[in-house]
CSV table of C-alpha atoms in Angstrom, one decimal:
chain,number,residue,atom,x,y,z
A,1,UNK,CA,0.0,0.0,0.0
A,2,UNK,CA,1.4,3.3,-0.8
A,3,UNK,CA,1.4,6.4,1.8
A,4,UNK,CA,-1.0,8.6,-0.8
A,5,UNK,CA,-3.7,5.6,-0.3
A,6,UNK,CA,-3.3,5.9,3.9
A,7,UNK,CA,-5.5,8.1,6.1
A,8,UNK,CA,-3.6,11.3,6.7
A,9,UNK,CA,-3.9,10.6,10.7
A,10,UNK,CA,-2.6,7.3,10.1
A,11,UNK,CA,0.8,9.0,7.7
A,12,UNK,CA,1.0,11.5,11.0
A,13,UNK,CA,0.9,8.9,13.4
A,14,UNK,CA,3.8,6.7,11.8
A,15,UNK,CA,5.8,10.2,10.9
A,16,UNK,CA,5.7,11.4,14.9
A,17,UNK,CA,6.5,7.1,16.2
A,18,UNK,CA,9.2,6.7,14.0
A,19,UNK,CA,11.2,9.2,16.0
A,20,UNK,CA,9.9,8.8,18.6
A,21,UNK,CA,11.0,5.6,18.7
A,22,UNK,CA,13.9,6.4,17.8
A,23,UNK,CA,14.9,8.5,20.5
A,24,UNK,CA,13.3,6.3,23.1
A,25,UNK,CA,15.0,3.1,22.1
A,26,UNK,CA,18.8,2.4,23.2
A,27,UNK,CA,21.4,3.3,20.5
A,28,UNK,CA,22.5,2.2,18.2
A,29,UNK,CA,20.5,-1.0,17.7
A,30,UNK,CA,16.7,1.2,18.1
A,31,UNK,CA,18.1,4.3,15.7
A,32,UNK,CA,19.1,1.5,13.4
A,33,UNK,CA,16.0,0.0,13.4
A,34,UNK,CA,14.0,2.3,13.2
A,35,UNK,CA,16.0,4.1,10.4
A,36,UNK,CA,15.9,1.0,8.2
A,37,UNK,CA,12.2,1.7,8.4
A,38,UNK,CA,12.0,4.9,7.6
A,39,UNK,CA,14.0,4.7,4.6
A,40,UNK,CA,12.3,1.9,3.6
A,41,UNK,CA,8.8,4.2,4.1
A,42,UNK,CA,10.5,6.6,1.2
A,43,UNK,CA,10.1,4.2,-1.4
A,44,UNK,CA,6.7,3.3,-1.3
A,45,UNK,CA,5.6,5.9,-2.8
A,46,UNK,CA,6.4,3.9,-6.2
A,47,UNK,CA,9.7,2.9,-7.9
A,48,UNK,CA,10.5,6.3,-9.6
A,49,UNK,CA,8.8,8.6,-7.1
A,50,UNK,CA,10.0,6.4,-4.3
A,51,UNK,CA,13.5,6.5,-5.6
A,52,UNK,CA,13.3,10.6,-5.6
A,53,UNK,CA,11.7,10.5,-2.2
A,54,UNK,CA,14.7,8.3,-0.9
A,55,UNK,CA,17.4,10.3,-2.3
A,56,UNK,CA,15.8,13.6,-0.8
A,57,UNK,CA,16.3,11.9,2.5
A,58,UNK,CA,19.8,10.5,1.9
A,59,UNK,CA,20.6,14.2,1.2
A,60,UNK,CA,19.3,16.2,3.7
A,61,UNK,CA,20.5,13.5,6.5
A,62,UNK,CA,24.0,13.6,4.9
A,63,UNK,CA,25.5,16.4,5.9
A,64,UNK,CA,24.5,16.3,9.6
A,65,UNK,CA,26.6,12.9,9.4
A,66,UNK,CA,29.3,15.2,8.3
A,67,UNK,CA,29.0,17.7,11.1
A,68,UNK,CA,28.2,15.1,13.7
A,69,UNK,CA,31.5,13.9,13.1
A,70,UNK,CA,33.5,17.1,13.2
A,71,UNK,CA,31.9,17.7,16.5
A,72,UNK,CA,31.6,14.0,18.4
A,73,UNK,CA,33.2,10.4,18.6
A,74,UNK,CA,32.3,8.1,16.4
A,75,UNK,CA,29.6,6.0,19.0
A,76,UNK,CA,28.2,9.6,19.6
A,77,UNK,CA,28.0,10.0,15.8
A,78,UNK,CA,25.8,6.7,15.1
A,79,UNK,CA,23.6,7.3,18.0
A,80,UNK,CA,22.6,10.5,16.9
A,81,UNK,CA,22.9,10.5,13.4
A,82,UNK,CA,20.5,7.3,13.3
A,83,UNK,CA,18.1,9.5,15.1
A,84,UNK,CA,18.4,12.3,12.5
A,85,UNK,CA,18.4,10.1,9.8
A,86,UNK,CA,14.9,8.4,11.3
A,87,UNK,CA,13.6,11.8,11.7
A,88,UNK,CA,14.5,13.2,8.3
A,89,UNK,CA,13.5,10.2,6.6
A,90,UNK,CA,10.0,9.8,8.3
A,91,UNK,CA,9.2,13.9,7.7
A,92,UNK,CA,10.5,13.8,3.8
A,93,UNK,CA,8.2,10.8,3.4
A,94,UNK,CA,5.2,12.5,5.3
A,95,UNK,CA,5.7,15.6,3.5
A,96,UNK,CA,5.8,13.2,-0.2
A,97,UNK,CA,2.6,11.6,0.7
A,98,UNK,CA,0.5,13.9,3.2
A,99,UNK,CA,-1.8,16.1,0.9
A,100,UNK,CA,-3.2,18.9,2.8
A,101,UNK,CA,-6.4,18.9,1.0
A,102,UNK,CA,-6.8,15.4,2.5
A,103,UNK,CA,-5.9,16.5,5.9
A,104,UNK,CA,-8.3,19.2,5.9
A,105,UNK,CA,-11.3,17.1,4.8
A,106,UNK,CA,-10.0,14.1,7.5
A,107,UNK,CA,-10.2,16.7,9.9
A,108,UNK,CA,-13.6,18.3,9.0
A,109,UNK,CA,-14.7,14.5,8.9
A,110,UNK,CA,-14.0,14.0,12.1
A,111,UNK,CA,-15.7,16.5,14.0
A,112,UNK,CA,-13.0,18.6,14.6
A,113,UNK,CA,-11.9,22.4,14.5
A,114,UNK,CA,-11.6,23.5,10.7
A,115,UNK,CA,-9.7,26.3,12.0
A,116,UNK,CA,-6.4,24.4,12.4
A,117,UNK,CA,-6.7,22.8,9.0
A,118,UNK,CA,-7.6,25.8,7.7
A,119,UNK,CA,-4.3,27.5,9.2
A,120,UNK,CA,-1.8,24.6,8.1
A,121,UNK,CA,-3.0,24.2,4.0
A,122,UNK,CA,-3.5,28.2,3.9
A,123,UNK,CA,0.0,28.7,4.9
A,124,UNK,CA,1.1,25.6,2.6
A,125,UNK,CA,-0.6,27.4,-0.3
A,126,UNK,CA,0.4,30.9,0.5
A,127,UNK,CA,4.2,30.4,0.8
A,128,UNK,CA,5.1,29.5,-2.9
A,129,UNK,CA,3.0,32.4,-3.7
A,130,UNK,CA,4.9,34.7,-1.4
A,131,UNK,CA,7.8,33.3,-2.7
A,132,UNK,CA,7.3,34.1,-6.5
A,133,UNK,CA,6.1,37.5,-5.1
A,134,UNK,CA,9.8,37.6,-3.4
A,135,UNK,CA,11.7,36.9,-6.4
A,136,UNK,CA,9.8,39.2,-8.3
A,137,UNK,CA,10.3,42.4,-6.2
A,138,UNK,CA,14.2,41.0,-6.1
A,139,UNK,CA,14.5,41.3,-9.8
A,140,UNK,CA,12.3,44.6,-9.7
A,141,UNK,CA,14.5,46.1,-7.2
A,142,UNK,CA,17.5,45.2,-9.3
A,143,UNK,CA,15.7,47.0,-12.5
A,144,UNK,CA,15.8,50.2,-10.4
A,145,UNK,CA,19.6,49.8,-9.5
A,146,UNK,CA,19.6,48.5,-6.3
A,147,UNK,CA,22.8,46.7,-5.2
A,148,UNK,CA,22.4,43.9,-2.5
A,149,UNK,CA,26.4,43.3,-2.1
A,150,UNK,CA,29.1,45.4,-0.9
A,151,UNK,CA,29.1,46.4,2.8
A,152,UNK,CA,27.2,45.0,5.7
A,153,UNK,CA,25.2,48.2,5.8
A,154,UNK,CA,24.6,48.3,2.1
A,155,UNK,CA,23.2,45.0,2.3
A,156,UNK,CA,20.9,45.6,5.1
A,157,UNK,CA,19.6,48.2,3.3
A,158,UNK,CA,19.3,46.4,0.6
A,159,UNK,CA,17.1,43.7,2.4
A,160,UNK,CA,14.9,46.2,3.8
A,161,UNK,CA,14.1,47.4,0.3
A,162,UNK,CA,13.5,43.9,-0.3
A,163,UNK,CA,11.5,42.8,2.6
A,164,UNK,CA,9.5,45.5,3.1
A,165,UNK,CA,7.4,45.9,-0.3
A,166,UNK,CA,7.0,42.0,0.7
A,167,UNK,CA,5.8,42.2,4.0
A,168,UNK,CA,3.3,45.5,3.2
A,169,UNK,CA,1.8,43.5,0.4
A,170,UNK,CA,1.2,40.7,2.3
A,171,UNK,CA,-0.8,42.2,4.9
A,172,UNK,CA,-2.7,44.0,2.2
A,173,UNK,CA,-3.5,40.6,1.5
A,174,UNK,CA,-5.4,39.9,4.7
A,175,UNK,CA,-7.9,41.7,4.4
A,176,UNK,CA,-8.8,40.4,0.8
A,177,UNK,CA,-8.3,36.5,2.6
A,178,UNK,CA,-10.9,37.7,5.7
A,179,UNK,CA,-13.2,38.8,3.0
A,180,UNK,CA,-13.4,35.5,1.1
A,181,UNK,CA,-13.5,33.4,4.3
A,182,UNK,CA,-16.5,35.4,5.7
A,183,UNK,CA,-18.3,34.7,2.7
A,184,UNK,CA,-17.6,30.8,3.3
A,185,UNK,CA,-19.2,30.8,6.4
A,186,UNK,CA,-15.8,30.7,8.3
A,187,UNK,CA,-17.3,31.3,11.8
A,188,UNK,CA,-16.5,29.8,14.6
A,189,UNK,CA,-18.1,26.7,15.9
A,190,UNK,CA,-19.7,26.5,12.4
A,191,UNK,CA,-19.9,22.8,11.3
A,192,UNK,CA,-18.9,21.5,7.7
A,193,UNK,CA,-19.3,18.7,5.7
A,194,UNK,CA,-16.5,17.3,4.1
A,195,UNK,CA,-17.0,16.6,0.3
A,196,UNK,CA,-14.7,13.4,-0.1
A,197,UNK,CA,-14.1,12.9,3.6
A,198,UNK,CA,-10.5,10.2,3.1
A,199,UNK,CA,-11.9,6.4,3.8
A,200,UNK,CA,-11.0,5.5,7.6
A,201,UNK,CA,-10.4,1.8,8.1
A,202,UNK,CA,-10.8,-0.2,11.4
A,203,UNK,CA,-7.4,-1.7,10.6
A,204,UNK,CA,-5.7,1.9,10.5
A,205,UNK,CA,-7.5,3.0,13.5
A,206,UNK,CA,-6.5,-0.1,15.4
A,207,UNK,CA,-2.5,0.6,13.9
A,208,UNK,CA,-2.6,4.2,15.2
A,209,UNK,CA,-3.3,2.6,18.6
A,210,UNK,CA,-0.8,0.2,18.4
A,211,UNK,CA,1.9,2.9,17.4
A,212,UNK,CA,0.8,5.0,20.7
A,213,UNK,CA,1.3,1.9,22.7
A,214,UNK,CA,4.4,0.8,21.5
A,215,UNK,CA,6.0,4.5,22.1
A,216,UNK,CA,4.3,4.5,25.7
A,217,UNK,CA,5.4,1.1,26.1
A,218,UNK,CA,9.0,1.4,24.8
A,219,UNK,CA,8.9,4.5,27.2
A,220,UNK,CA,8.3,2.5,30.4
A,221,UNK,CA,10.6,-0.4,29.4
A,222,UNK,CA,13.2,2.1,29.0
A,223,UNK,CA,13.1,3.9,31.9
A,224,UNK,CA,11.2,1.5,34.6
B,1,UNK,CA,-10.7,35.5,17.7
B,2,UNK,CA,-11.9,37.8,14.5
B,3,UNK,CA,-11.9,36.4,10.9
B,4,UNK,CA,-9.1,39.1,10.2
B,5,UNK,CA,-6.9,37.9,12.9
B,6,UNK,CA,-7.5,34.3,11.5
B,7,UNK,CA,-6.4,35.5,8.0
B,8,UNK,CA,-3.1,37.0,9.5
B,9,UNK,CA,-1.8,33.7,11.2
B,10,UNK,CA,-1.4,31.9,7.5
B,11,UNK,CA,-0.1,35.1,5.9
B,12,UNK,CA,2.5,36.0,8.7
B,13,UNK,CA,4.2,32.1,8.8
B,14,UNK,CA,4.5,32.7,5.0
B,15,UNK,CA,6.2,35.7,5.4
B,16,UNK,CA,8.6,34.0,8.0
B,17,UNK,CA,9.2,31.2,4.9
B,18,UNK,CA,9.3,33.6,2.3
B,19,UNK,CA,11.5,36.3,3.1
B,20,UNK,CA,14.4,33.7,2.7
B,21,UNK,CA,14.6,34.8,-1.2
B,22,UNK,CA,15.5,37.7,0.1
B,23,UNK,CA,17.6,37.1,2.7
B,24,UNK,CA,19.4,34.8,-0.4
B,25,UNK,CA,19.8,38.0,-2.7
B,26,UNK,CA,21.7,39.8,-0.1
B,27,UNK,CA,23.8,37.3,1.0
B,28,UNK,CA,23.6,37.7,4.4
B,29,UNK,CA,24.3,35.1,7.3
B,30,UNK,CA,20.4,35.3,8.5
B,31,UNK,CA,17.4,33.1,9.2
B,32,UNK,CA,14.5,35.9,9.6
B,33,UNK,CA,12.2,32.8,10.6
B,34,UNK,CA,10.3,34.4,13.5
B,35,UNK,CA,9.8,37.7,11.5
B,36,UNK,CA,6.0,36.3,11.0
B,37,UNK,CA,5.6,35.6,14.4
B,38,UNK,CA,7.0,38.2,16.2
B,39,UNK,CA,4.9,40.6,13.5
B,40,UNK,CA,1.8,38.7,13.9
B,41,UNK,CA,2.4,39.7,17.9
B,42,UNK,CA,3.0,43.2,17.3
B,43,UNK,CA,0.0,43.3,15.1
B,44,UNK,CA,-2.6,40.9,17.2
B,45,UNK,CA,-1.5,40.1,20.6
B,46,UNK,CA,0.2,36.7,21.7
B,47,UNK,CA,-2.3,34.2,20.9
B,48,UNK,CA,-2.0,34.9,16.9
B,49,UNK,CA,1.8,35.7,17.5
B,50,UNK,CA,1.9,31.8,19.2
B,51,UNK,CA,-0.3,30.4,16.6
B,52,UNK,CA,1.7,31.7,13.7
B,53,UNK,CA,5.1,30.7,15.2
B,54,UNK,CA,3.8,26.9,15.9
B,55,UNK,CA,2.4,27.0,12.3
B,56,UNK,CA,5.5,28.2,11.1
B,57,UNK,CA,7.0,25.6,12.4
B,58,UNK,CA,4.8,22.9,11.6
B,59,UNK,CA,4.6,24.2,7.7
B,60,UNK,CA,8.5,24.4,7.9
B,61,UNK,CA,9.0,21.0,9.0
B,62,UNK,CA,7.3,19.5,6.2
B,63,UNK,CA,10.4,21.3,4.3
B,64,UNK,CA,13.3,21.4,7.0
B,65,UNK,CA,12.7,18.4,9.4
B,66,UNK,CA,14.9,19.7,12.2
B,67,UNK,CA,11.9,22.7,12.3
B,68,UNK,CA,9.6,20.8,14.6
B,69,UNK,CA,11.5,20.4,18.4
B,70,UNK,CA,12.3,24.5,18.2
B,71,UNK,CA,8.5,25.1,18.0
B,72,UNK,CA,9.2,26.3,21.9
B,73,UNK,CA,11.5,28.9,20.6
B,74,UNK,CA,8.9,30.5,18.7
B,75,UNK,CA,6.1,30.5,21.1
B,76,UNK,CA,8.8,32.2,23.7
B,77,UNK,CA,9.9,34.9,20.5
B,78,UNK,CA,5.8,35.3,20.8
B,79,UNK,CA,5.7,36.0,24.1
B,80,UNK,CA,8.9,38.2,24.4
B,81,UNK,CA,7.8,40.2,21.4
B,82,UNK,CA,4.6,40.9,23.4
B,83,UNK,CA,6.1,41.7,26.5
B,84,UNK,CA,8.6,44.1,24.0
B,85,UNK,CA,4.8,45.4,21.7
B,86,UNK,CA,3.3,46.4,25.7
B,87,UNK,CA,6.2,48.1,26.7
B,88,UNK,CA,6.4,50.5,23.1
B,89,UNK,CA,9.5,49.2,22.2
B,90,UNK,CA,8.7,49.2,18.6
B,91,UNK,CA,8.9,52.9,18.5
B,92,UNK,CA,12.5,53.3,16.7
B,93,UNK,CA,15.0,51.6,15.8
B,94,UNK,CA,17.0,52.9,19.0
B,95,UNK,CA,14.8,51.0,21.5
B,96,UNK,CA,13.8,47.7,18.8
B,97,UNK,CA,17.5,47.1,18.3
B,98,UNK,CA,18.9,46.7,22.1
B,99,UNK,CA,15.2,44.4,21.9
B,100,UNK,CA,16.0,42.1,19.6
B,101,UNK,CA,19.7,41.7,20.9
B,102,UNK,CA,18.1,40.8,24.4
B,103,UNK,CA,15.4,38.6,22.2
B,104,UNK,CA,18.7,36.6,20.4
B,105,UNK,CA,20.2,35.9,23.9
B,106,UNK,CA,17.1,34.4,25.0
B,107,UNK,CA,16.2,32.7,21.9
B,108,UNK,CA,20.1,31.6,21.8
B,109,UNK,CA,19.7,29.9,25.5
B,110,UNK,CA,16.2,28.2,24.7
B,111,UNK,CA,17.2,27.0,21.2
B,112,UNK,CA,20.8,25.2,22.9
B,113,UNK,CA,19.8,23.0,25.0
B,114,UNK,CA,17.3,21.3,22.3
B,115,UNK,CA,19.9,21.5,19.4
B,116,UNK,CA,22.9,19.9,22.0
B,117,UNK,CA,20.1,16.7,22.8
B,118,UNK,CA,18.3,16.2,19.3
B,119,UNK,CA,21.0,17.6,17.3
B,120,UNK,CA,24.5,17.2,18.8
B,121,UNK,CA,24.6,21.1,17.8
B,122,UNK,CA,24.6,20.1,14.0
B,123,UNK,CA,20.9,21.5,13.1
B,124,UNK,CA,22.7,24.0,10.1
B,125,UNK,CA,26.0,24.1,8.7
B,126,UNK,CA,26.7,27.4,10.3
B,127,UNK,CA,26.0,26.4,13.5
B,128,UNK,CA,27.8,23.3,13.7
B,129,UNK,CA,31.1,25.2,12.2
B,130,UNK,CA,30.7,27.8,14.9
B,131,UNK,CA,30.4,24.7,17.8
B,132,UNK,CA,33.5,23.5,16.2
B,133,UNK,CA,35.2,26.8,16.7
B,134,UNK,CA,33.9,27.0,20.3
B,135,UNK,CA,35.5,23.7,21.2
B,136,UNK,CA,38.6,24.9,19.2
B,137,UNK,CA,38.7,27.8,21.8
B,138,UNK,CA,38.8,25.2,24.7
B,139,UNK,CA,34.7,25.9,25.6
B,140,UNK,CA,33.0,22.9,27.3
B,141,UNK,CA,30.1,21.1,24.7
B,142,UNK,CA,27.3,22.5,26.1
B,143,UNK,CA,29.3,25.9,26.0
B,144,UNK,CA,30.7,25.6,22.7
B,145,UNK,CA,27.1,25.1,21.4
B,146,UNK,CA,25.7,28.1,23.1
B,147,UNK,CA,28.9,29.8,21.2
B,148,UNK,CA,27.3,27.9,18.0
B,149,UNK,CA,23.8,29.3,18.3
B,150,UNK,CA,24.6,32.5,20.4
B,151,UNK,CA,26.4,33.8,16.9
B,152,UNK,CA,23.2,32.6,14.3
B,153,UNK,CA,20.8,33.7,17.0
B,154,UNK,CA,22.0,37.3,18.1
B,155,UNK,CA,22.4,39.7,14.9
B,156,UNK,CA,19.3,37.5,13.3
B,157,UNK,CA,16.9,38.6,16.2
B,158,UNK,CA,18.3,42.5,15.6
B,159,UNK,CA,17.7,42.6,12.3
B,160,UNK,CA,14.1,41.0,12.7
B,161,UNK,CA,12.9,43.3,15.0
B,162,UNK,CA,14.7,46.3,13.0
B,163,UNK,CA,12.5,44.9,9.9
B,164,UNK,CA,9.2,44.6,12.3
B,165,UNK,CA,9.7,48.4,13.4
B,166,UNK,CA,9.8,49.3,9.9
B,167,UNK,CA,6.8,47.5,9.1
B,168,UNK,CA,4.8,48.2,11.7
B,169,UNK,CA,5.8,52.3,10.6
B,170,UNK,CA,5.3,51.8,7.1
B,171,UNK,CA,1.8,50.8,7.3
B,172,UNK,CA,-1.0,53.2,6.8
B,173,UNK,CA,-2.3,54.6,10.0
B,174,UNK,CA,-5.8,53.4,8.8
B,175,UNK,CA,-4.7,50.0,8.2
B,176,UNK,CA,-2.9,49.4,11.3
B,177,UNK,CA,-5.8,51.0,13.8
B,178,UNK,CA,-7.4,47.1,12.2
B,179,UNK,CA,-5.2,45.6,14.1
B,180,UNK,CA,-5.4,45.7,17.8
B,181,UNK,CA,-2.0,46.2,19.1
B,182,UNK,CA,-0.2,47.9,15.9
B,183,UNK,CA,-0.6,51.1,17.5
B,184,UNK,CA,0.7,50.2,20.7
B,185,UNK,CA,4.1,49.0,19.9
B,186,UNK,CA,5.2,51.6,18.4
B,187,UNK,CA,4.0,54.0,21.1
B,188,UNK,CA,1.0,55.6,19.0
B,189,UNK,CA,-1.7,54.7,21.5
């Protein structure tokens, strides 16, 4: 089964164990384990998309190898960069296969706030559009002869004459955003219906159990 | 909490993941990740400023897994910055700047002791060069971390709050009276 077919609570709930477990279990043999899982997690997603997703991982975990080693002994090294490597590996795979659209109708399924969905796939679909708007006031800037090297006080003027245009527009922005979600009924307390709410089996509820257990469980054995 | 104050949380962690293409143009050693948060505060009081940082940081996980075990660092830029909005200190640059210098000591002595246990001080490339200098100069780990995080943390909170004083005084009068607190911080109410 591949992570986009999961419930969303069910990709959170093995994205926040992994780690957990990670961090919980003695090193090196738990960091290894659960590692090995992880990375295994990034394939799934398919042979070519899995492949991408495992290389992302292998990347960004690499260079904290790198600097773990400058810094600490080589037991020190694996313990923690196991842990990293879990964590990194668990998050690039969550972030491959959670779709916030799904999360914010599993969340509306269920009865909960629509608020916090609300805030997390907003801000997911507002920051590549922030950052075109970025790039664009960069090259505008440039246009009009502004210079962002040279001195530390040029270039701090510089970012201000960057930023700023940014920021202002943004918050022009809110008022627009409020606008549109008064119209939708965005109240408070206001209950929706989800449209395709994500199917919810008993099998994945009974695994998201099992993960809490084993972490609360691996918790007492650990420090009883 | 008022539809426009719900808009601003999304829009303000944006801004905190945005503003690194400009922070890239300059070239300057800078994060400028609590900018949304600590201008969210300024703007709307601590609740928005906390629920922007912890979406920030939720958002910016999905991106930078090391993100998610400083979310406390942002709720406690949130709650400095309010203490920092109450007391006026956005006025001028003369009073923000000593601010976010006291902000970047704080946020430098929260942030270590998470980076030293999750991250063996390795969570960027700069910090984990600047540990490697502290031990160099004979500091203790623990120490030579602080070094590490102290040096990112300090000038990065300075410039943020420079950047939130000009914000908060480049905004129209009319548009910053929406916001409940805009006024206050910089001593216009």
């Amino acid at each position: 089964m591949t992570g986009r077919r999961l419930h969303p609570f069910t990709l959170l709930a093995i994205a926040g164990a992994l780690p957990a477990l990670a961090w919980i279990l003695p090193a090196p043999a738990g960091g290894m384990w659960t590692a090995a899982v992880a990375l295994l997690l990034t394939l799934t997603p398919g042979w070519r998309p899995g492949l991408v997703v495992f290389r992302t991982a292998l990347l960004t975990a690499a260079p904290f190898w790198v600097f773990l080693r400058l810094l600490h002994d080589v037991p020190t090294t694996i313990a923690i960069g196991l842990r990293i490597t879990t964590m990194v590996a668990s998050f690039v795979w969550l972030a491959a296969t959670l779709a916030p659209d799904r999360l914010v109708e599993a969340t509306v399924a269920r009865g909960w706030s629509v608020t916090a969905a609300y805030l997390f796939a907003a801000t997911i679909t507002a920051v590549p559009t922030l950052r075109d708007r970025a790039r664009r006031i960069v090259e505008a800037q440039r246009c009009r002869g502004l210079s962002p090297r040279g001195s530390l006080g040029n270039r701090l003027r510089a970012l201000r004459a960057l930023a700023l245009p940014l920021v202002l527009s943004a918050l022009h922005d809110v008022d627009e955003r409020a606008l549109a979600l008064e119209t939708r009924g965005m109240v408070s307390g206001a209950r929706r219906t989800p449209l395709a709410p994500p199917p919810d089996s008993a099998v994945e509820r009974a695994a998201r159990w099992a993960l809490l257990a084993a972490c609360v469980a691996a918790l007492i054995w650990r420090f009883k | 909490m008022s539809i426009r104050l719900l808009a601003l949380i999304p829009v303000a962690a944006a801004i905190s993941l945005a503003l690194s293409a400009a922070v890239d143009a300059v070239a300057l050693p800078l994060f400028l990740d609590t900018t949304g948060t600590i201008l969210a505060t300024t703007l709307a009081g601590p609740g928005v400023g906390i629920a922007t940082g912890v979406v920030t940081s939720a958002v910016n996980t999905l991106r930078n897994p090391t993100f998610w075990p400083f979310v406390v660092v942002q709720i406690i830029v949130a709650l400095y910055a309010w203490a920092a909005a109450r007391a006026g200190l956005f006025r001028s640059f003369r009073t923000a700047v000593p601010a976010g210098l006291g902000l970047g000591v704080i946020a430098s002595l929260t942030s270590t002791p998470i980076s030293y246990l999750v991250f063996g001080c390795t969570t960027t490339g700069g910090i984990a060069l600047t540990t490697a200098l502290g031990k160099a100069l004979g500091l203790p780990p623990l120490g030579a971390c602080f070094f590490g995080s102290f040096l990112s943390d300090f000038g990065d909170k300075a410039v943020t709050f420079a950047l939130v004083t000009s914000v908060l005084h480049a905004l129209p009068r009319r548009t910053a009276a929406r916001f409940p607190w805009a006024l206050r911080a910089i001593g216009a109410a």
